[in-house]
mmCIF file of N, CA and C in Angstrom:
data_model
loop_
_atom_site.group_PDB
_atom_site.id
_atom_site.type_symbol
_atom_site.label_atom_id
_atom_site.label_comp_id
_atom_site.label_asym_id
_atom_site.label_seq_id
_atom_site.Cartn_x
_atom_site.Cartn_y
_atom_site.Cartn_z
ATOM 1 N N MET A 41 36.983 29.821 -7.359
ATOM 2 C CA MET A 41 35.931 28.930 -7.844
ATOM 3 C C MET A 41 35.311 29.561 -9.093
ATOM 4 N N SER A 42 35.274 28.807 -10.155
ATOM 5 C CA SER A 42 34.734 29.337 -11.402
ATOM 6 C C SER A 42 33.207 29.388 -11.352
ATOM 7 N N HIS A 43 32.657 30.213 -12.211
ATOM 8 C CA HIS A 43 31.203 30.359 -12.264
ATOM 9 C C HIS A 43 30.532 29.068 -12.716
ATOM 10 N N HIS A 44 31.185 28.342 -13.596
ATOM 11 C CA HIS A 44 30.610 27.086 -14.084
ATOM 12 C C HIS A 44 30.522 26.062 -12.951
ATOM 13 N N HIS A 45 31.565 25.974 -12.147
ATOM 14 C CA HIS A 45 31.566 25.027 -11.027
ATOM 15 C C HIS A 45 30.502 25.413 -9.999
ATOM 16 N N LEU A 46 30.371 26.698 -9.740
ATOM 17 C CA LEU A 46 29.347 27.172 -8.798
ATOM 18 C C LEU A 46 27.950 26.846 -9.318
ATOM 19 N N TRP A 47 27.728 27.056 -10.612
ATOM 20 C CA TRP A 47 26.428 26.742 -11.211
ATOM 21 C C TRP A 47 26.128 25.254 -11.103
ATOM 22 N N GLU A 48 27.116 24.408 -11.319
ATOM 23 C CA GLU A 48 26.928 22.960 -11.203
ATOM 24 C C GLU A 48 26.544 22.569 -9.777
ATOM 25 N N MET A 49 27.157 23.191 -8.788
ATOM 26 C CA MET A 49 26.829 22.896 -7.390
ATOM 27 C C MET A 49 25.407 23.326 -7.053
ATOM 28 N N ILE A 50 25.013 24.518 -7.494
ATOM 29 C CA ILE A 50 23.662 25.019 -7.233
ATOM 30 C C ILE A 50 22.633 24.128 -7.913
ATOM 31 N N ARG A 51 22.891 23.764 -9.147
ATOM 32 C CA ARG A 51 21.961 22.914 -9.890
ATOM 33 C C ARG A 51 21.832 21.529 -9.258
ATOM 34 N N THR A 52 22.922 20.961 -8.824
ATOM 35 C CA THR A 52 22.894 19.654 -8.165
ATOM 36 C C THR A 52 22.111 19.720 -6.864
ATOM 37 N N LEU A 53 22.340 20.751 -6.068
ATOM 38 C CA LEU A 53 21.611 20.921 -4.813
ATOM 39 C C LEU A 53 20.120 21.104 -5.068
ATOM 40 N N TYR A 54 19.756 21.889 -6.085
ATOM 41 C CA TYR A 54 18.347 22.111 -6.390
ATOM 42 C C TYR A 54 17.662 20.807 -6.801
ATOM 43 N N PHE A 55 18.285 20.030 -7.676
ATOM 44 C CA PHE A 55 17.665 18.784 -8.135
ATOM 45 C C PHE A 55 17.633 17.720 -7.044
ATOM 46 N N LEU A 56 18.600 17.740 -6.151
ATOM 47 C CA LEU A 56 18.563 16.832 -5.008
ATOM 48 C C LEU A 56 17.387 17.187 -4.095
ATOM 49 N N GLY A 57 17.213 18.479 -3.815
ATOM 50 C CA GLY A 57 16.070 18.924 -3.010
ATOM 51 C C GLY A 57 14.749 18.646 -3.695
ATOM 52 N N LEU A 58 14.699 18.817 -5.004
ATOM 53 C CA LEU A 58 13.484 18.526 -5.759
ATOM 54 C C LEU A 58 13.111 17.053 -5.627
ATOM 55 N N SER A 59 14.078 16.175 -5.773
ATOM 56 C CA SER A 59 13.804 14.736 -5.693
ATOM 57 C C SER A 59 13.340 14.325 -4.306
ATOM 58 N N VAL A 60 14.037 14.793 -3.288
ATOM 59 C CA VAL A 60 13.675 14.430 -1.913
ATOM 60 C C VAL A 60 12.300 14.966 -1.558
ATOM 61 N N SER A 61 12.031 16.215 -1.901
ATOM 62 C CA SER A 61 10.738 16.797 -1.539
ATOM 63 C C SER A 61 9.593 16.164 -2.325
ATOM 64 N N MET A 62 9.824 15.780 -3.577
ATOM 65 C CA MET A 62 8.771 15.106 -4.341
ATOM 66 C C MET A 62 8.431 13.751 -3.734
ATOM 67 N N LEU A 63 9.443 12.977 -3.402
ATOM 68 C CA LEU A 63 9.195 11.662 -2.806
ATOM 69 C C LEU A 63 8.498 11.787 -1.452
ATOM 70 N N PHE A 64 8.982 12.688 -0.618
ATOM 71 C CA PHE A 64 8.394 12.878 0.703
ATOM 72 C C PHE A 64 6.941 13.324 0.588
ATOM 73 N N THR A 65 6.677 14.288 -0.295
ATOM 74 C CA THR A 65 5.316 14.795 -0.463
ATOM 75 C C THR A 65 4.395 13.719 -1.019
ATOM 76 N N PHE A 66 4.870 12.947 -1.981
ATOM 77 C CA PHE A 66 4.033 11.908 -2.577
ATOM 78 C C PHE A 66 3.622 10.872 -1.536
ATOM 79 N N PHE A 67 4.561 10.439 -0.715
ATOM 80 C CA PHE A 67 4.243 9.393 0.253
ATOM 81 C C PHE A 67 3.522 9.916 1.493
ATOM 82 N N MET A 68 3.634 11.199 1.797
ATOM 83 C CA MET A 68 2.952 11.755 2.966
ATOM 84 C C MET A 68 1.549 12.255 2.642
ATOM 85 N N SER A 69 1.242 12.484 1.369
ATOM 86 C CA SER A 69 -0.100 12.955 1.016
ATOM 87 C C SER A 69 -1.110 11.834 1.210
ATOM 88 N N LYS A 70 -2.329 12.229 1.550
ATOM 89 C CA LYS A 70 -3.343 11.244 1.910
ATOM 90 C C LYS A 70 -4.510 11.202 0.929
ATOM 91 N N ASP A 71 -4.370 11.831 -0.212
ATOM 92 C CA ASP A 71 -5.440 11.829 -1.202
ATOM 93 C C ASP A 71 -5.544 10.446 -1.841
ATOM 94 N N ASN A 72 -6.752 10.031 -2.166
ATOM 95 C CA ASN A 72 -6.958 8.720 -2.790
ATOM 96 C C ASN A 72 -6.511 8.685 -4.248
ATOM 97 N N SER A 73 -6.562 9.827 -4.918
ATOM 98 C CA SER A 73 -6.217 9.902 -6.333
ATOM 99 C C SER A 73 -4.694 10.001 -6.507
ATOM 100 N N LEU A 74 -4.134 9.075 -7.263
ATOM 101 C CA LEU A 74 -2.696 9.116 -7.525
ATOM 102 C C LEU A 74 -2.313 10.317 -8.381
ATOM 103 N N VAL A 75 -3.224 10.748 -9.244
ATOM 104 C CA VAL A 75 -2.949 11.913 -10.092
ATOM 105 C C VAL A 75 -2.781 13.160 -9.231
ATOM 106 N N MET A 76 -3.663 13.343 -8.252
ATOM 107 C CA MET A 76 -3.564 14.513 -7.375
ATOM 108 C C MET A 76 -2.313 14.441 -6.496
ATOM 109 N N ARG A 77 -1.972 13.253 -6.039
ATOM 110 C CA ARG A 77 -0.761 13.096 -5.232
ATOM 111 C C ARG A 77 0.478 13.418 -6.062
ATOM 112 N N PHE A 78 0.487 12.962 -7.308
ATOM 113 C CA PHE A 78 1.619 13.226 -8.192
ATOM 114 C C PHE A 78 1.705 14.707 -8.543
ATOM 115 N N LEU A 79 0.559 15.340 -8.810
ATOM 116 C CA LEU A 79 0.538 16.771 -9.111
ATOM 117 C C LEU A 79 1.029 17.588 -7.918
ATOM 118 N N ALA A 80 0.570 17.239 -6.727
ATOM 119 C CA ALA A 80 1.031 17.940 -5.522
ATOM 120 C C ALA A 80 2.528 17.745 -5.329
ATOM 121 N N ALA A 81 3.013 16.540 -5.577
ATOM 122 C CA ALA A 81 4.441 16.270 -5.424
ATOM 123 C C ALA A 81 5.265 17.080 -6.421
ATOM 124 N N ILE A 82 4.767 17.213 -7.645
ATOM 125 C CA ILE A 82 5.484 18.011 -8.647
ATOM 126 C C ILE A 82 5.514 19.481 -8.244
ATOM 127 N N LEU A 83 4.369 20.018 -7.841
ATOM 128 C CA LEU A 83 4.313 21.436 -7.481
ATOM 129 C C LEU A 83 5.167 21.752 -6.256
ATOM 130 N N ILE A 84 5.129 20.887 -5.264
ATOM 131 C CA ILE A 84 5.967 21.097 -4.082
ATOM 132 C C ILE A 84 7.434 20.915 -4.448
ATOM 133 N N GLY A 85 7.724 19.944 -5.295
ATOM 134 C CA GLY A 85 9.106 19.706 -5.695
ATOM 135 C C GLY A 85 9.721 20.870 -6.444
ATOM 136 N N VAL A 86 8.979 21.474 -7.336
ATOM 137 C CA VAL A 86 9.504 22.598 -8.119
ATOM 138 C C VAL A 86 9.746 23.824 -7.242
ATOM 139 N N THR A 87 8.905 24.021 -6.245
ATOM 140 C CA THR A 87 9.030 25.195 -5.370
ATOM 141 C C THR A 87 9.552 24.801 -3.993
ATOM 142 N N TRP A 88 10.376 23.769 -3.902
ATOM 143 C CA TRP A 88 10.756 23.179 -2.628
ATOM 144 C C TRP A 88 11.450 24.107 -1.649
ATOM 145 N N PRO A 89 12.233 25.099 -2.043
ATOM 146 C CA PRO A 89 12.878 25.896 -0.993
ATOM 147 C C PRO A 89 11.886 26.626 -0.082
ATOM 148 N N LEU A 90 10.717 26.969 -0.598
ATOM 149 C CA LEU A 90 9.723 27.656 0.233
ATOM 150 C C LEU A 90 8.618 26.735 0.715
ATOM 151 N N SER A 91 8.206 25.782 -0.085
ATOM 152 C CA SER A 91 7.032 24.992 0.274
ATOM 153 C C SER A 91 7.345 23.680 0.979
ATOM 154 N N PHE A 92 8.542 23.141 0.842
ATOM 155 C CA PHE A 92 8.847 21.877 1.505
ATOM 156 C C PHE A 92 8.842 21.996 3.029
ATOM 157 N N PRO A 93 9.337 23.084 3.617
ATOM 158 C CA PRO A 93 9.209 23.205 5.083
ATOM 159 C C PRO A 93 7.758 23.211 5.556
ATOM 160 N N VAL A 94 6.859 23.760 4.762
ATOM 161 C CA VAL A 94 5.435 23.754 5.119
ATOM 162 C C VAL A 94 4.899 22.328 5.091
ATOM 163 N N VAL A 95 5.309 21.539 4.113
ATOM 164 C CA VAL A 95 4.886 20.138 4.034
ATOM 165 C C VAL A 95 5.376 19.372 5.258
ATOM 166 N N ILE A 96 6.592 19.631 5.665
ATOM 167 C CA ILE A 96 7.129 18.944 6.846
ATOM 168 C C ILE A 96 6.328 19.301 8.089
ATOM 169 N N VAL A 97 6.000 20.579 8.267
ATOM 170 C CA VAL A 97 5.209 20.995 9.433
ATOM 171 C C VAL A 97 3.818 20.376 9.381
ATOM 172 N N PHE A 98 3.172 20.377 8.213
ATOM 173 C CA PHE A 98 1.831 19.789 8.095
ATOM 174 C C PHE A 98 1.843 18.278 8.301
ATOM 175 N N SER A 99 2.961 17.632 8.028
ATOM 176 C CA SER A 99 3.009 16.178 8.206
ATOM 177 C C SER A 99 2.979 15.785 9.682
ATOM 178 N N PHE A 100 3.282 16.705 10.568
ATOM 179 C CA PHE A 100 3.232 16.418 12.001
ATOM 180 C C PHE A 100 1.807 16.347 12.527
ATOM 181 N N PHE A 101 0.858 16.935 11.798
ATOM 182 C CA PHE A 101 -0.524 17.010 12.298
ATOM 183 C C PHE A 101 -1.446 16.071 11.583
#
C-alpha cells in the first residue's frame, strides 16, 4: 500500500467523522443561539476523535 493511498484513506475517514460529529452535535445541543450551536459543532467536529465520545455520553443524560 503506497503512502499516498494510506493518506487518502486517513483523510477520508477524518472528514467523514468530522461531518457526522458536527451534525450530531448540532442537532443534540440545546442552546437557543444558533451561533453557539454551530460553534460547538465546529469545535467538536475538528477534535472528534477525543470529544465526540463525550458528546455521545452527555446526550444520554
